[in-house]
Amino acid sequence: MSEHTYKIIELVGSSKATIEEAVKNALSKASESLDKSRWFEVTEIRGAIENNDVAYWQVGVKLGFNTEGEQVKPGGAERIKKEPGGQTKRSGKYRCKVCGYIYDPEKGDPDNGIKPGTFFKDLPDDWKCPECGVNKDQFEEVG
Ligand SMILES: [Fe+2]
């Protein structure tokens, strides 16, 4: 008989269309860093109202992971954290709109003195895209 211990993380997905899609959005976000999810549980459902109609759905989801072996990649679960107001925090990656370079805070930009673990917002104002040399304001969050 196999017995499993599960690790649980909580996410909030949102969708303008349906509750199901909000759940799927949360799951697909999680699957970028965590690929061994076994089950989920909807913990909360709410919506925003605009013009007497549903503007979007917000669905809280608990995800259960099998913990045997190396299931959770380093930094995986920690990178997805709830922010006040229930928004799901993104991966923290930013893409250069000019050349497509992706800044990954897990890697930093060691060639230019940026240590791994440096958030995009903490990059110095004079930091430039290592590929094409444009300023930080030419980057958009990947998500
Ligand atoms: Fe660039």
Coordinates of C-alpha atoms and ligand atoms in Angstrom, one line a residue:
M1 CA 0.0 0.0 0.0
S2 CA 1.4 3.3 -0.9
E3 CA 1.0 6.3 1.4
H4 CA 1.8 9.8 0.3
T5 CA 2.5 13.0 2.0
Y6 CA 1.4 16.0 0.1
K7 CA 2.7 19.5 0.1
I8 CA 0.0 22.1 -0.4
I9 CA 0.2 25.6 -2.0
E10 CA -2.6 28.1 -2.4
L11 CA -3.2 30.1 -5.5
V12 CA -5.9 32.5 -6.7
G13 CA -6.7 32.3 -10.4
S14 CA -8.9 34.8 -12.2
S15 CA -10.9 34.7 -15.4
K16 CA -13.3 37.1 -17.2
A17 CA -15.1 34.1 -18.6
T18 CA -15.8 31.3 -16.2
I19 CA -15.0 29.8 -12.8
E20 CA -13.5 26.8 -14.5
E21 CA -11.2 28.9 -16.6
A22 CA -10.1 30.7 -13.4
V23 CA -9.1 27.4 -11.9
K24 CA -7.3 26.4 -15.1
N25 CA -5.4 29.7 -15.1
A26 CA -4.2 29.1 -11.6
L27 CA -3.2 25.5 -12.4
S28 CA -1.3 26.5 -15.6
K29 CA 0.5 29.2 -13.7
A30 CA 1.6 26.6 -11.1
S31 CA 2.6 24.0 -13.7
E32 CA 5.4 26.4 -14.9
S33 CA 7.3 25.6 -11.8
L34 CA 5.6 22.6 -10.3
D35 CA 4.8 19.6 -12.3
K36 CA 3.7 16.9 -9.8
S37 CA 0.4 18.3 -8.7
R38 CA -2.0 15.5 -7.8
W39 CA -5.2 17.3 -6.8
F40 CA -6.8 20.6 -6.2
E41 CA -9.5 21.9 -4.0
V42 CA -11.5 25.1 -4.6
T43 CA -11.4 27.1 -1.4
E44 CA -13.1 30.3 -2.4
I45 CA -15.0 31.8 -5.2
R46 CA -15.7 35.4 -5.7
G47 CA -16.2 37.9 -8.4
A48 CA -15.9 41.5 -9.3
I49 CA -18.9 43.4 -10.4
E50 CA -18.9 46.1 -13.1
N51 CA -22.0 47.6 -14.8
N52 CA -24.3 45.2 -13.0
D53 CA -22.5 42.2 -14.5
V54 CA -19.6 39.9 -13.6
A55 CA -16.4 41.6 -14.5
Y56 CA -14.2 38.6 -13.6
W57 CA -14.1 35.6 -11.4
Q58 CA -11.5 34.9 -8.7
V59 CA -11.1 31.4 -7.5
G60 CA -8.9 30.3 -4.7
V61 CA -7.3 26.9 -5.3
K62 CA -5.3 24.6 -3.0
L63 CA -2.9 22.4 -4.9
G64 CA -1.6 19.1 -3.5
F65 CA 1.8 17.8 -4.5
N66 CA 3.3 14.4 -4.0
T67 CA 6.4 15.0 -2.0
E68 CA 8.4 11.9 -2.8
G69 CA 11.6 12.5 -4.7
E70 CA 12.6 15.9 -6.0
Q71 CA 9.1 17.1 -6.9
V72 CA 9.3 20.7 -6.1
K73 CA 12.0 22.5 -8.0
P74 CA 14.2 24.9 -6.0
G75 CA 12.4 28.2 -5.6
G76 CA 9.3 26.8 -7.2
A77 CA 6.6 27.1 -4.5
E78 CA 8.2 30.1 -2.9
R79 CA 8.0 32.0 -6.1
I80 CA 4.2 31.9 -6.2
K81 CA 2.9 33.9 -3.3
K82 CA -0.4 35.5 -2.6
E83 CA -0.3 39.3 -2.5
P84 CA -2.7 41.3 -0.4
G85 CA -6.0 41.4 -2.3
G86 CA -5.6 37.8 -3.4
Q87 CA -3.7 38.4 -6.6
T88 CA -1.3 35.6 -7.5
K89 CA 2.2 36.8 -7.8
R90 CA 3.9 36.1 -11.1
S91 CA 7.2 34.4 -11.8
G92 CA 9.0 37.8 -11.6
K93 CA 10.4 37.4 -15.1
Y94 CA 10.5 40.4 -17.4
R95 CA 10.8 40.5 -21.1
C96 CA 12.6 43.1 -23.2
K97 CA 10.0 44.5 -25.6
V98 CA 12.7 45.4 -28.0
C99 CA 14.7 42.2 -28.4
G100 CA 12.8 39.6 -26.4
Y101 CA 15.5 39.0 -23.7
I102 CA 14.0 37.5 -20.6
Y103 CA 15.3 38.8 -17.2
D104 CA 14.9 35.9 -14.7
P105 CA 15.4 37.0 -11.1
E106 CA 16.6 33.5 -10.2
K107 CA 19.5 33.9 -12.5
G108 CA 20.1 37.6 -12.2
D109 CA 22.6 39.1 -14.7
P110 CA 26.0 38.1 -13.3
D111 CA 27.8 39.5 -16.3
N112 CA 26.7 42.9 -15.3
G113 CA 27.1 42.5 -11.5
I114 CA 23.5 41.5 -10.8
K115 CA 23.4 38.6 -8.3
P116 CA 21.0 35.7 -8.7
G117 CA 17.9 36.4 -6.6
T118 CA 17.7 40.1 -7.6
F119 CA 14.1 41.1 -8.3
F120 CA 13.5 43.2 -11.4
K121 CA 12.3 46.1 -9.4
D122 CA 15.5 46.1 -7.4
L123 CA 17.7 46.4 -10.5
P124 CA 19.6 49.7 -10.5
D125 CA 17.9 52.4 -12.6
D126 CA 20.8 52.5 -14.9
W127 CA 20.7 48.8 -15.6
K128 CA 20.3 48.1 -19.3
C129 CA 19.1 45.1 -21.4
P130 CA 22.3 42.9 -21.7
E131 CA 21.2 42.0 -25.3
C132 CA 20.2 45.3 -26.9
G133 CA 21.0 48.0 -24.3
V134 CA 17.6 49.6 -23.8
N135 CA 16.5 50.9 -20.4
K136 CA 14.4 49.1 -17.8
D137 CA 11.2 50.9 -18.9
Q138 CA 11.3 48.9 -22.1
F139 CA 10.6 45.7 -20.2
E140 CA 7.2 44.1 -19.5
E141 CA 6.3 41.5 -16.9
V142 CA 6.0 38.0 -18.3
G143 CA 2.8 36.4 -17.3
Ligands
FE1 FE 16.7 44.0 -25.2

